[in-house]
mmCIF file of C-alpha atoms in Angstrom:
data_model
loop_
_atom_site.group_PDB
_atom_site.id
_atom_site.type_symbol
_atom_site.label_atom_id
_atom_site.label_comp_id
_atom_site.label_asym_id
_atom_site.label_seq_id
_atom_site.Cartn_x
_atom_site.Cartn_y
_atom_site.Cartn_z
ATOM 1 C CA MET A 165 12.127 25.502 -7.870
ATOM 2 C CA ALA A 166 12.004 21.939 -6.513
ATOM 3 C CA ALA A 167 13.790 19.095 -8.273
ATOM 4 C CA PRO A 168 12.331 17.894 -11.562
ATOM 5 C CA LEU A 169 10.318 14.727 -11.952
ATOM 6 C CA HIS A 170 11.973 12.091 -14.115
ATOM 7 C CA PHE A 171 9.755 10.531 -16.764
ATOM 8 C CA TYR A 172 11.000 7.270 -18.327
ATOM 9 C CA PHE A 173 9.249 5.948 -21.412
ATOM 10 C CA ASP A 174 9.647 3.780 -24.486
ATOM 11 C CA PHE A 175 8.228 5.074 -27.769
ATOM 12 C CA ILE A 176 6.691 1.649 -28.462
ATOM 13 C CA SER A 177 4.775 1.706 -25.165
ATOM 14 C CA PRO A 178 1.105 2.693 -25.417
ATOM 15 C CA TYR A 179 0.948 3.330 -21.680
ATOM 16 C CA GLY A 180 4.061 5.484 -21.994
ATOM 17 C CA TRP A 181 2.307 7.463 -24.699
ATOM 18 C CA LEU A 182 -0.801 7.973 -22.537
ATOM 19 C CA ALA A 183 1.336 9.181 -19.614
ATOM 20 C CA SER A 184 3.292 11.509 -21.910
ATOM 21 C CA LEU A 185 0.077 13.401 -22.622
ATOM 22 C CA GLU A 186 -0.368 14.311 -18.956
ATOM 23 C CA VAL A 187 2.937 14.333 -17.118
ATOM 24 C CA ASP A 188 4.104 17.890 -17.854
ATOM 25 C CA ALA A 189 0.768 19.431 -16.848
ATOM 26 C CA LEU A 190 0.641 17.300 -13.710
ATOM 27 C CA ALA A 191 4.104 18.454 -12.632
ATOM 28 C CA GLY A 192 3.346 22.049 -13.587
ATOM 29 C CA ARG A 193 0.331 22.150 -11.279
ATOM 30 C CA HIS A 194 2.779 21.714 -8.405
ATOM 31 C CA GLY A 195 5.590 23.960 -9.585
ATOM 32 C CA ARG A 196 7.693 21.118 -10.935
ATOM 33 C CA THR A 197 9.281 20.452 -14.277
ATOM 34 C CA VAL A 198 9.859 17.081 -15.930
ATOM 35 C CA GLU A 199 13.049 15.616 -17.345
ATOM 36 C CA TRP A 200 12.186 13.076 -20.051
ATOM 37 C CA HIS A 201 14.230 9.890 -20.509
ATOM 38 C CA SER A 202 13.796 7.519 -23.423
ATOM 39 C CA MET A 203 14.391 3.903 -22.341
ATOM 40 C CA LEU A 204 14.110 0.504 -24.032
ATOM 41 C CA LEU A 205 11.695 -2.205 -22.889
ATOM 42 C CA GLY A 206 13.544 -4.589 -25.196
ATOM 43 C CA VAL A 207 16.502 -4.371 -22.817
ATOM 44 C CA SER A 208 14.748 -4.201 -19.419
ATOM 45 C CA VAL A 209 11.785 -6.512 -19.966
ATOM 46 C CA LEU A 210 13.037 -8.941 -22.583
ATOM 47 C CA LYS A 211 16.755 -9.214 -21.721
ATOM 48 C CA VAL A 212 17.084 -8.420 -18.010
ATOM 49 C CA MET A 213 13.715 -9.616 -16.708
ATOM 50 C CA GLY A 214 13.314 -12.457 -19.198
ATOM 51 C CA LEU A 215 9.648 -11.701 -19.867
ATOM 52 C CA LYS A 216 7.528 -11.648 -22.999
ATOM 53 C CA PRO A 217 6.239 -8.377 -24.448
ATOM 54 C CA LEU A 218 3.079 -7.289 -22.626
ATOM 55 C CA LEU A 219 0.645 -7.869 -25.486
ATOM 56 C CA ASP A 220 2.104 -11.333 -26.169
ATOM 57 C CA THR A 221 1.649 -12.508 -22.562
ATOM 58 C CA PRO A 222 -1.271 -14.931 -22.106
ATOM 59 C CA LEU A 223 -4.266 -13.401 -20.288
ATOM 60 C CA LYS A 224 -2.382 -10.173 -19.544
ATOM 61 C CA GLY A 225 -2.174 -9.333 -23.249
ATOM 62 C CA ASP A 226 -5.951 -9.618 -23.661
ATOM 63 C CA TYR A 227 -6.461 -7.555 -20.543
ATOM 64 C CA ALA A 228 -4.082 -4.852 -21.781
ATOM 65 C CA ARG A 229 -5.874 -4.619 -25.128
ATOM 66 C CA ARG A 230 -9.180 -4.131 -23.359
ATOM 67 C CA ASP A 231 -7.734 -1.741 -20.800
ATOM 68 C CA LEU A 232 -6.081 0.366 -23.500
ATOM 69 C CA ALA A 233 -9.289 0.562 -25.518
ATOM 70 C CA ARG A 234 -11.064 1.721 -22.360
ATOM 71 C CA ALA A 235 -8.343 4.307 -21.691
ATOM 72 C CA LEU A 236 -8.778 5.696 -25.218
ATOM 73 C CA ARG A 237 -12.553 5.931 -24.806
ATOM 74 C CA LYS A 238 -12.095 7.749 -21.513
ATOM 75 C CA ARG A 239 -9.811 10.323 -23.125
ATOM 76 C CA GLY A 240 -11.652 10.575 -26.427
ATOM 77 C CA LEU A 241 -8.518 9.546 -28.342
ATOM 78 C CA GLN A 242 -8.710 7.819 -31.708
ATOM 79 C CA PRO A 243 -5.176 6.823 -32.693
ATOM 80 C CA ARG A 244 -4.501 5.449 -36.151
ATOM 81 C CA ARG A 245 -2.029 2.896 -34.803
ATOM 82 C CA GLY A 246 -3.768 -0.204 -33.497
ATOM 83 C CA PHE A 247 -2.277 -1.869 -30.451
ATOM 84 C CA ASP A 248 -1.887 -5.100 -32.389
ATOM 85 C CA GLN A 249 0.023 -3.618 -35.296
ATOM 86 C CA PRO A 250 3.600 -4.821 -35.603
ATOM 87 C CA VAL A 251 5.782 -3.007 -33.089
ATOM 88 C CA MET A 252 8.108 -0.465 -34.681
ATOM 89 C CA ASP A 253 11.845 -0.491 -34.037
ATOM 90 C CA PRO A 254 12.277 2.120 -31.280
ATOM 91 C CA LEU A 255 16.048 2.594 -31.750
ATOM 92 C CA PRO A 256 16.039 5.380 -34.370
ATOM 93 C CA ALA A 257 13.554 7.481 -32.375
ATOM 94 C CA ALA A 258 15.363 6.804 -29.095
ATOM 95 C CA ARG A 259 18.739 7.768 -30.582
ATOM 96 C CA ALA A 260 17.135 10.861 -32.081
ATOM 97 C CA PHE A 261 15.786 11.771 -28.653
ATOM 98 C CA TYR A 262 19.271 11.833 -27.114
ATOM 99 C CA TRP A 263 20.721 13.626 -30.134
ATOM 100 C CA VAL A 264 18.098 16.374 -29.633
ATOM 101 C CA LYS A 265 18.696 16.386 -25.868
ATOM 102 C CA HIS A 266 22.389 17.090 -26.452
ATOM 103 C CA HIS A 267 22.237 19.378 -29.479
ATOM 104 C CA HIS A 268 18.975 21.203 -28.694
ATOM 105 C CA PRO A 269 18.749 20.963 -24.910
ATOM 106 C CA GLY A 270 15.309 21.867 -23.620
ATOM 107 C CA GLN A 271 13.563 20.674 -26.774
ATOM 108 C CA GLU A 272 13.771 16.945 -26.169
ATOM 109 C CA ALA A 273 10.355 16.705 -24.492
ATOM 110 C CA ALA A 274 8.669 18.513 -27.380
ATOM 111 C CA PHE A 275 10.522 16.231 -29.764
ATOM 112 C CA ALA A 276 9.442 13.113 -27.879
ATOM 113 C CA ALA A 277 5.833 14.342 -27.858
ATOM 114 C CA ALA A 278 6.078 14.825 -31.624
ATOM 115 C CA VAL A 279 7.419 11.276 -32.038
ATOM 116 C CA TYR A 280 4.623 9.861 -29.883
ATOM 117 C CA ASP A 281 2.033 11.789 -31.861
ATOM 118 C CA ALA A 282 3.456 10.639 -35.204
ATOM 119 C CA CYS A 283 3.654 7.035 -34.047
ATOM 120 C CA TRP A 284 0.306 6.660 -32.305
ATOM 121 C CA MET A 285 -2.098 9.360 -33.484
ATOM 122 C CA GLN A 286 -0.816 9.464 -37.063
ATOM 123 C CA GLY A 287 0.039 5.754 -37.152
ATOM 124 C CA LEU A 288 3.430 6.243 -38.829
ATOM 125 C CA ASP A 289 6.102 3.565 -38.688
ATOM 126 C CA LEU A 290 9.212 5.314 -37.384
ATOM 127 C CA SER A 291 11.519 2.326 -37.648
ATOM 128 C CA SER A 292 14.072 4.167 -39.806
ATOM 129 C CA ALA A 293 16.162 7.303 -39.356
ATOM 130 C CA GLN A 294 14.529 8.658 -42.502
ATOM 131 C CA ALA A 295 11.031 8.222 -41.077
ATOM 132 C CA VAL A 296 11.957 9.839 -37.751
ATOM 133 C CA ALA A 297 13.542 12.845 -39.480
ATOM 134 C CA ALA A 298 10.414 13.276 -41.612
ATOM 135 C CA ILE A 299 7.988 13.934 -38.735
ATOM 136 C CA ARG A 300 6.902 17.462 -37.825
ATOM 137 C CA LEU A 301 9.924 18.629 -35.815
ATOM 138 C CA PRO A 302 10.044 21.314 -33.125
ATOM 139 C CA ALA A 303 11.276 24.663 -34.503
ATOM 140 C CA GLY A 304 15.030 24.901 -34.942
ATOM 141 C CA ILE A 305 15.710 21.193 -35.400
ATOM 142 C CA ASP A 306 17.014 20.502 -38.880
ATOM 143 C CA ALA A 307 15.732 17.278 -40.412
ATOM 144 C CA GLN A 308 18.944 16.484 -42.311
ATOM 145 C CA ALA A 309 21.160 17.090 -39.286
ATOM 146 C CA LEU A 310 18.811 14.960 -37.175
ATOM 147 C CA ARG A 311 18.890 12.119 -39.679
ATOM 148 C CA ALA A 312 22.687 12.118 -39.709
ATOM 149 C CA GLY A 313 22.655 12.407 -35.925
ATOM 150 C CA ILE A 314 20.496 9.305 -35.515
ATOM 151 C CA GLU A 315 23.098 7.293 -37.383
ATOM 152 C CA SER A 316 26.031 8.811 -35.493
ATOM 153 C CA ASP A 317 28.166 6.956 -32.994
ATOM 154 C CA GLU A 318 27.561 9.650 -30.406
ATOM 155 C CA ALA A 319 23.780 9.099 -30.483
ATOM 156 C CA ARG A 320 24.252 5.343 -30.166
ATOM 157 C CA GLY A 321 26.567 5.942 -27.223
ATOM 158 C CA TRP A 322 24.182 8.342 -25.485
ATOM 159 C CA LEU A 323 21.305 5.901 -25.808
ATOM 160 C CA ARG A 324 23.418 3.008 -24.505
ATOM 161 C CA GLU A 325 24.476 5.095 -21.504
ATOM 162 C CA ALA A 326 20.918 6.252 -20.844
ATOM 163 C CA VAL A 327 19.524 2.719 -20.958
ATOM 164 C CA ALA A 328 22.243 1.509 -18.591
ATOM 165 C CA ALA A 329 21.491 4.428 -16.261
ATOM 166 C CA SER A 330 17.756 3.673 -16.292
ATOM 167 C CA LEU A 331 18.421 0.055 -15.305
ATOM 168 C CA GLN A 332 20.834 1.272 -12.640
ATOM 169 C CA ALA A 333 18.005 3.453 -11.306
ATOM 170 C CA GLY A 334 15.788 0.359 -11.134
ATOM 171 C CA VAL A 335 13.541 1.481 -13.982
ATOM 172 C CA PHE A 336 12.088 -1.490 -15.872
ATOM 173 C CA GLY A 337 8.697 -0.391 -17.165
ATOM 174 C CA SER A 338 7.169 2.310 -19.309
ATOM 175 C CA PRO A 339 6.088 4.709 -18.019
ATOM 176 C CA THR A 340 8.018 5.143 -14.783
ATOM 177 C CA ILE A 341 7.984 8.462 -12.978
ATOM 178 C CA VAL A 342 10.620 9.142 -10.347
ATOM 179 C CA VAL A 343 9.743 11.923 -7.945
ATOM 180 C CA ASP A 344 12.034 12.868 -5.059
ATOM 181 C CA GLY A 345 13.877 9.589 -5.620
ATOM 182 C CA GLU A 346 10.688 7.490 -5.445
ATOM 183 C CA PRO A 347 9.793 5.431 -8.532
ATOM 184 C CA PHE A 348 6.169 5.016 -9.570
ATOM 185 C CA TRP A 349 5.578 2.493 -12.335
ATOM 186 C CA GLY A 350 2.577 2.641 -14.605
ATOM 187 C CA GLN A 351 0.346 5.227 -16.192
ATOM 188 C CA ASP A 352 -2.239 4.322 -13.566
ATOM 189 C CA ARG A 353 0.023 5.743 -10.864
ATOM 190 C CA LEU A 354 -0.204 9.322 -12.121
ATOM 191 C CA PRO A 355 -2.893 10.136 -9.507
ATOM 192 C CA GLU A 356 -0.606 8.796 -6.783
ATOM 193 C CA VAL A 357 2.317 10.840 -8.137
ATOM 194 C CA GLU A 358 0.086 13.884 -7.870
ATOM 195 C CA GLU A 359 -0.876 12.914 -4.329
ATOM 196 C CA TRP A 360 2.840 12.673 -3.524
ATOM 197 C CA LEU A 361 3.395 16.185 -4.857
ATOM 198 C CA VAL A 362 0.424 17.581 -2.924
ATOM 199 C CA ARG A 363 1.422 15.976 0.372
ATOM 200 C CA GLY A 364 5.170 16.269 -0.107
ATOM 201 C CA GLY A 365 5.561 12.523 0.255
ATOM 202 C CA TRP A 366 4.821 10.122 3.059
ATOM 203 C CA MET B 919 -29.635 -2.494 -6.172
ATOM 204 C CA ALA B 920 -27.158 -2.559 -9.044
ATOM 205 C CA ALA B 921 -25.059 -5.642 -9.764
ATOM 206 C CA PRO B 922 -22.290 -6.469 -7.308
ATOM 207 C CA LEU B 923 -18.618 -5.814 -7.961
ATOM 208 C CA HIS B 924 -16.498 -8.956 -8.225
ATOM 209 C CA PHE B 925 -13.285 -8.923 -6.209
ATOM 210 C CA TYR B 926 -10.686 -11.557 -7.118
ATOM 211 C CA PHE B 927 -7.722 -12.076 -4.797
ATOM 212 C CA ASP B 928 -5.102 -14.560 -3.658
ATOM 213 C CA PHE B 929 -4.375 -14.788 0.071
ATOM 214 C CA ILE B 930 -0.626 -14.747 -0.651
ATOM 215 C CA SER B 931 -0.897 -11.460 -2.545
ATOM 216 C CA PRO B 932 0.093 -8.347 -0.580
ATOM 217 C CA TYR B 933 -1.620 -6.109 -3.112
ATOM 218 C CA GLY B 934 -4.723 -8.261 -2.810
ATOM 219 C CA TRP B 935 -4.599 -7.756 0.939
ATOM 220 C CA LEU B 936 -4.307 -3.974 0.576
ATOM 221 C CA ALA B 937 -7.281 -3.880 -1.796
ATOM 222 C CA SER B 938 -9.311 -6.094 0.533
ATOM 223 C CA LEU B 939 -9.120 -3.377 3.180
ATOM 224 C CA GLU B 940 -10.893 -0.863 0.946
ATOM 225 C CA VAL B 941 -13.076 -2.586 -1.607
ATOM 226 C CA ASP B 942 -16.287 -3.032 0.417
ATOM 227 C CA ALA B 943 -16.320 0.589 1.570
ATOM 228 C CA LEU B 944 -15.605 1.785 -1.948
ATOM 229 C CA ALA B 945 -18.521 -0.179 -3.376
ATOM 230 C CA GLY B 946 -20.778 0.829 -0.503
ATOM 231 C CA ARG B 947 -20.228 4.522 -1.211
ATOM 232 C CA HIS B 948 -21.989 3.928 -4.528
ATOM 233 C CA GLY B 949 -24.762 1.594 -3.391
ATOM 234 C CA ARG B 950 -22.967 -1.550 -4.527
ATOM 235 C CA THR B 951 -22.018 -4.762 -2.814
ATOM 236 C CA VAL B 952 -18.987 -6.943 -3.464
ATOM 237 C CA GLU B 953 -18.776 -10.643 -4.218
ATOM 238 C CA TRP B 954 -15.396 -11.982 -3.142
ATOM 239 C CA HIS B 955 -13.579 -14.685 -5.149
ATOM 240 C CA SER B 956 -10.447 -16.434 -3.956
ATOM 241 C CA MET B 957 -8.144 -17.265 -6.910
ATOM 242 C CA LEU B 958 -4.656 -18.761 -7.239
ATOM 243 C CA LEU B 959 -1.707 -16.884 -8.718
ATOM 244 C CA GLY B 960 0.152 -20.176 -8.803
ATOM 245 C CA VAL B 961 -2.204 -21.287 -11.548
ATOM 246 C CA SER B 962 -2.687 -18.056 -13.532
ATOM 247 C CA VAL B 963 0.765 -16.494 -13.275
ATOM 248 C CA LEU B 964 3.036 -19.492 -12.928
ATOM 249 C CA LYS B 965 1.248 -22.122 -15.014
ATOM 250 C CA VAL B 966 -0.814 -20.253 -17.622
ATOM 251 C CA MET B 967 1.284 -17.132 -18.113
ATOM 252 C CA GLY B 968 4.635 -18.815 -17.514
ATOM 253 C CA LEU B 969 5.958 -15.996 -15.338
ATOM 254 C CA LYS B 970 7.979 -15.907 -12.143
ATOM 255 C CA PRO B 971 6.413 -14.790 -8.854
ATOM 256 C CA LEU B 972 6.383 -10.985 -8.643
ATOM 257 C CA LEU B 973 8.959 -10.647 -5.875
ATOM 258 C CA ASP B 974 11.338 -13.037 -7.650
ATOM 259 C CA THR B 975 11.285 -11.096 -10.923
ATOM 260 C CA PRO B 976 14.468 -9.082 -11.542
ATOM 261 C CA LEU B 977 14.006 -5.299 -11.159
ATOM 262 C CA LYS B 978 10.234 -5.640 -10.683
ATOM 263 C CA GLY B 979 10.701 -7.528 -7.425
ATOM 264 C CA ASP B 980 12.850 -4.744 -5.968
ATOM 265 C CA TYR B 981 10.329 -2.188 -7.157
ATOM 266 C CA ALA B 982 7.442 -4.093 -5.584
ATOM 267 C CA ARG B 983 9.235 -4.324 -2.228
ATOM 268 C CA ARG B 984 9.775 -0.577 -2.257
ATOM 269 C CA ASP B 985 6.278 0.159 -3.492
ATOM 270 C CA LEU B 986 4.711 -2.065 -0.838
ATOM 271 C CA ALA B 987 6.748 -0.443 1.929
ATOM 272 C CA ARG B 988 5.544 2.921 0.676
ATOM 273 C CA ALA B 989 1.930 1.692 0.573
ATOM 274 C CA LEU B 990 2.206 0.564 4.208
ATOM 275 C CA ARG B 991 3.651 3.923 5.299
ATOM 276 C CA LYS B 992 0.830 5.713 3.520
ATOM 277 C CA ARG B 993 -1.805 3.657 5.336
ATOM 278 C CA GLY B 994 -0.027 3.496 8.692
ATOM 279 C CA LEU B 995 -0.005 -0.320 8.563
ATOM 280 C CA GLN B 996 2.644 -2.352 10.362
ATOM 281 C CA PRO B 997 2.128 -5.997 9.395
ATOM 282 C CA ARG B 998 4.114 -8.708 11.158
ATOM 283 C CA ARG B 999 4.580 -10.648 7.937
ATOM 284 C CA GLY B 1000 7.490 -9.318 5.904
ATOM 285 C CA PHE B 1001 7.124 -9.364 2.119
ATOM 286 C CA ASP B 1002 10.250 -11.495 1.829
ATOM 287 C CA GLN B 1003 9.124 -14.191 4.210
ATOM 288 C CA PRO B 1004 8.531 -17.586 2.611
ATOM 289 C CA VAL B 1005 5.179 -17.603 0.864
ATOM 290 C CA MET B 1006 2.564 -19.694 2.622
ATOM 291 C CA ASP B 1007 0.599 -22.407 0.840
ATOM 292 C CA PRO B 1008 -2.665 -20.663 -0.102
ATOM 293 C CA LEU B 1009 -4.646 -23.859 -0.784
ATOM 294 C CA PRO B 1010 -6.035 -24.535 2.710
ATOM 295 C CA ALA B 1011 -7.268 -20.950 3.108
ATOM 296 C CA ALA B 1012 -8.675 -20.875 -0.430
ATOM 297 C CA ARG B 1013 -10.522 -24.158 0.070
ATOM 298 C CA ALA B 1014 -11.786 -22.857 3.396
ATOM 299 C CA PHE B 1015 -13.059 -19.747 1.659
ATOM 300 C CA TYR B 1016 -15.269 -21.773 -0.687
ATOM 301 C CA TRP B 1017 -16.385 -24.065 2.096
ATOM 302 C CA VAL B 1018 -17.577 -20.988 4.030
ATOM 303 C CA LYS B 1019 -19.141 -19.513 0.896
ATOM 304 C CA HIS B 1020 -21.245 -22.654 0.460
ATOM 305 C CA HIS B 1021 -22.016 -23.530 4.057
ATOM 306 C CA HIS B 1022 -22.252 -20.007 5.504
ATOM 307 C CA PRO B 1023 -23.245 -17.898 2.513
ATOM 308 C CA GLY B 1024 -22.795 -14.189 3.148
ATOM 309 C CA GLN B 1025 -19.942 -14.727 5.592
ATOM 310 C CA GLU B 1026 -17.203 -15.508 3.113
ATOM 311 C CA ALA B 1027 -15.988 -11.906 2.846
ATOM 312 C CA ALA B 1028 -15.689 -11.605 6.614
ATOM 313 C CA PHE B 1029 -13.873 -14.928 6.662
ATOM 314 C CA ALA B 1030 -11.470 -13.820 3.930
ATOM 315 C CA ALA B 1031 -10.800 -10.577 5.782
ATOM 316 C CA ALA B 1032 -10.007 -12.629 8.894
ATOM 317 C CA VAL B 1033 -7.599 -14.816 6.907
ATOM 318 C CA TYR B 1034 -5.867 -11.759 5.450
ATOM 319 C CA ASP B 1035 -5.562 -10.201 8.892
ATOM 320 C CA ALA B 1036 -4.156 -13.400 10.406
ATOM 321 C CA CYS B 1037 -1.701 -13.851 7.576
ATOM 322 C CA TRP B 1038 -0.416 -10.303 7.144
ATOM 323 C CA MET B 1039 -1.091 -8.294 10.305
ATOM 324 C CA GLN B 1040 -0.558 -11.187 12.719
ATOM 325 C CA GLY B 1041 2.107 -12.850 10.571
ATOM 326 C CA LEU B 1042 0.677 -16.355 10.969
ATOM 327 C CA ASP B 1043 1.555 -19.147 8.558
ATOM 328 C CA LEU B 1044 -1.756 -20.561 7.381
ATOM 329 C CA SER B 1045 -0.305 -23.337 5.240
ATOM 330 C CA SER B 1046 -2.280 -26.067 7.015
ATOM 331 C CA ALA B 1047 -5.970 -26.766 7.589
ATOM 332 C CA GLN B 1048 -5.225 -26.725 11.312
ATOM 333 C CA ALA B 1049 -3.741 -23.245 11.162
ATOM 334 C CA VAL B 1050 -6.607 -21.862 9.085
ATOM 335 C CA ALA B 1051 -9.210 -23.296 11.455
ATOM 336 C CA ALA B 1052 -7.380 -21.752 14.431
ATOM 337 C CA ILE B 1053 -7.767 -18.112 13.344
ATOM 338 C CA ARG B 1054 -10.450 -15.874 14.839
ATOM 339 C CA LEU B 1055 -13.491 -16.997 12.835
ATOM 340 C CA PRO B 1056 -16.660 -15.018 12.111
ATOM 341 C CA ALA B 1057 -19.492 -15.898 14.488
ATOM 342 C CA GLY B 1058 -21.276 -19.134 13.671
ATOM 343 C CA ILE B 1059 -18.418 -20.855 11.870
ATOM 344 C CA ASP B 1060 -17.286 -23.912 13.785
ATOM 345 C CA ALA B 1061 -13.542 -24.483 13.753
ATOM 346 C CA GLN B 1062 -13.763 -28.278 13.712
ATOM 347 C CA ALA B 1063 -16.301 -28.345 10.907
ATOM 348 C CA LEU B 1064 -14.186 -25.868 8.960
ATOM 349 C CA ARG B 1065 -11.048 -27.941 9.408
ATOM 350 C CA ALA B 1066 -12.813 -31.043 8.124
ATOM 351 C CA GLY B 1067 -14.321 -28.988 5.325
ATOM 352 C CA ILE B 1068 -10.928 -27.785 4.130
ATOM 353 C CA GLU B 1069 -9.864 -31.376 3.649
ATOM 354 C CA SER B 1070 -13.107 -32.403 1.972
ATOM 355 C CA ASP B 1071 -13.432 -33.295 -1.680
ATOM 356 C CA GLU B 1072 -16.247 -30.805 -2.097
ATOM 357 C CA ALA B 1073 -14.004 -27.894 -1.031
ATOM 358 C CA ARG B 1074 -11.259 -29.057 -3.396
ATOM 359 C CA GLY B 1075 -13.816 -29.226 -6.187
ATOM 360 C CA TRP B 1076 -15.288 -25.794 -5.471
ATOM 361 C CA LEU B 1077 -11.823 -24.224 -5.504
ATOM 362 C CA ARG B 1078 -10.893 -25.977 -8.741
ATOM 363 C CA GLU B 1079 -14.102 -24.750 -10.373
ATOM 364 C CA ALA B 1080 -13.631 -21.223 -9.079
ATOM 365 C CA VAL B 1081 -10.062 -21.028 -10.342
ATOM 366 C CA ALA B 1082 -11.135 -22.305 -13.744
ATOM 367 C CA ALA B 1083 -13.958 -19.755 -13.798
ATOM 368 C CA SER B 1084 -11.595 -16.926 -12.882
ATOM 369 C CA LEU B 1085 -9.275 -17.838 -15.765
ATOM 370 C CA GLN B 1086 -12.300 -18.100 -18.039
ATOM 371 C CA ALA B 1087 -13.230 -14.567 -16.981
ATOM 372 C CA GLY B 1088 -9.709 -13.426 -17.968
ATOM 373 C CA VAL B 1089 -8.615 -12.805 -14.384
ATOM 374 C CA PHE B 1090 -4.867 -13.354 -13.957
ATOM 375 C CA GLY B 1091 -3.731 -10.981 -11.209
ATOM 376 C CA SER B 1092 -4.513 -10.191 -7.615
ATOM 377 C CA PRO B 1093 -6.393 -8.037 -6.993
ATOM 378 C CA THR B 1094 -8.749 -7.808 -9.956
ATOM 379 C CA ILE B 1095 -12.062 -6.008 -9.646
ATOM 380 C CA VAL B 1096 -14.744 -6.617 -12.239
ATOM 381 C CA VAL B 1097 -17.426 -3.950 -12.360
ATOM 382 C CA ASP B 1098 -20.251 -4.096 -14.899
ATOM 383 C CA GLY B 1099 -18.240 -6.712 -16.798
ATOM 384 C CA GLU B 1100 -15.108 -4.534 -16.954
ATOM 385 C CA PRO B 1101 -11.959 -5.928 -15.304
ATOM 386 C CA PHE B 1102 -9.561 -3.621 -13.485
ATOM 387 C CA TRP B 1103 -6.274 -5.219 -12.432
ATOM 388 C CA GLY B 1104 -4.225 -3.890 -9.565
ATOM 389 C CA GLN B 1105 -4.769 -2.272 -6.207
ATOM 390 C CA ASP B 1106 -3.704 0.980 -7.851
ATOM 391 C CA ARG B 1107 -6.846 0.893 -10.000
ATOM 392 C CA LEU B 1108 -9.226 1.328 -7.063
ATOM 393 C CA PRO B 1109 -9.531 5.077 -7.768
ATOM 394 C CA GLU B 1110 -10.438 4.305 -11.378
ATOM 395 C CA VAL B 1111 -13.003 1.724 -10.243
ATOM 396 C CA GLU B 1112 -14.532 4.436 -8.099
ATOM 397 C CA GLU B 1113 -14.494 6.839 -11.057
ATOM 398 C CA TRP B 1114 -16.317 4.154 -13.068
ATOM 399 C CA LEU B 1115 -18.976 3.895 -10.379
ATOM 400 C CA VAL B 1116 -19.389 7.669 -10.168
ATOM 401 C CA ARG B 1117 -19.670 8.183 -13.919
ATOM 402 C CA GLY B 1118 -21.487 4.938 -14.652
ATOM 403 C CA GLY B 1119 -18.766 3.857 -17.040
ATOM 404 C CA TRP B 1120 -17.373 5.360 -20.234
#
């Protein structure tokens, strides 16, 4: 089997959420798997790039709100979380992701999908370890162990390393899909990622 | 015939250039025409949004260079202007665009395409009225009249009004395509614009 696609996302990113709903099926149509990577826009966009959050940027924020509403209509999605609700703290969910990746390897994508669903479709605020551990977890993941794991030094360390590695790989936005070493930024590039897989690059 | 698409672009924008090569044919496939609008990223991005130029933004600049190189490979384009060359002053070409739009209505898209070709494919610096007037002009446009027009108060005024109108319409990036009142930002949204035309919106 060919190398996996790498899918970088932040749980607070609505475009990351939209891409998460499609990326595994897209890769599967071409015999590929996907490795999921939780990253932090608060580090790449705010600290390294020195930019404002997307929805707080003049003009672009209004555009994004309209574009997201259009994307929901297109997909028939009716999330309970509004795009202008206060942004949740992504750290507990991101630490949980790496704890699952290490302690339940192979289940991290299902876990991330469950987090995205809880956050966006169910509208839950997952800003605490308690809230993250209370979502519907993939089979075999124990809520109490997960909650302790989120607060562990090892989970903090794994997230720090992963965020540093994503920056090292040039990833700054959510979602970013890296296929055969080529980064594609933005949920709107999924069709081009698929074209890449069909043609074997260009 | 249904309402035209509105295509907003800056002559200094490589993504605007790429979109300019496809937008008329795209619209034509669905019985639509395109009204072209020259805008200024220096006003929307730098002044209103308070951002750095794309290629000067950490991480994103490196991504854009790579993404643009990939876009050129895909299309078999070999422009003489490198993406890291000093950015030309877009004002003379933008004023010229509105001068043509008023004095030779219907030829402004052909003129803009000629400017884009001169700037990117031929690698010319069009930072002066003289340089803009010296490109290969659409039939019927007199170079001397154009040169004087670029420096006229009326052309300055038309550009100022057009830039204000583009901001009023929420346009901040190049390219932006507005179809049936819906803005789509980015050359990578052309397939979605086409989907909109096929489905008649959603």
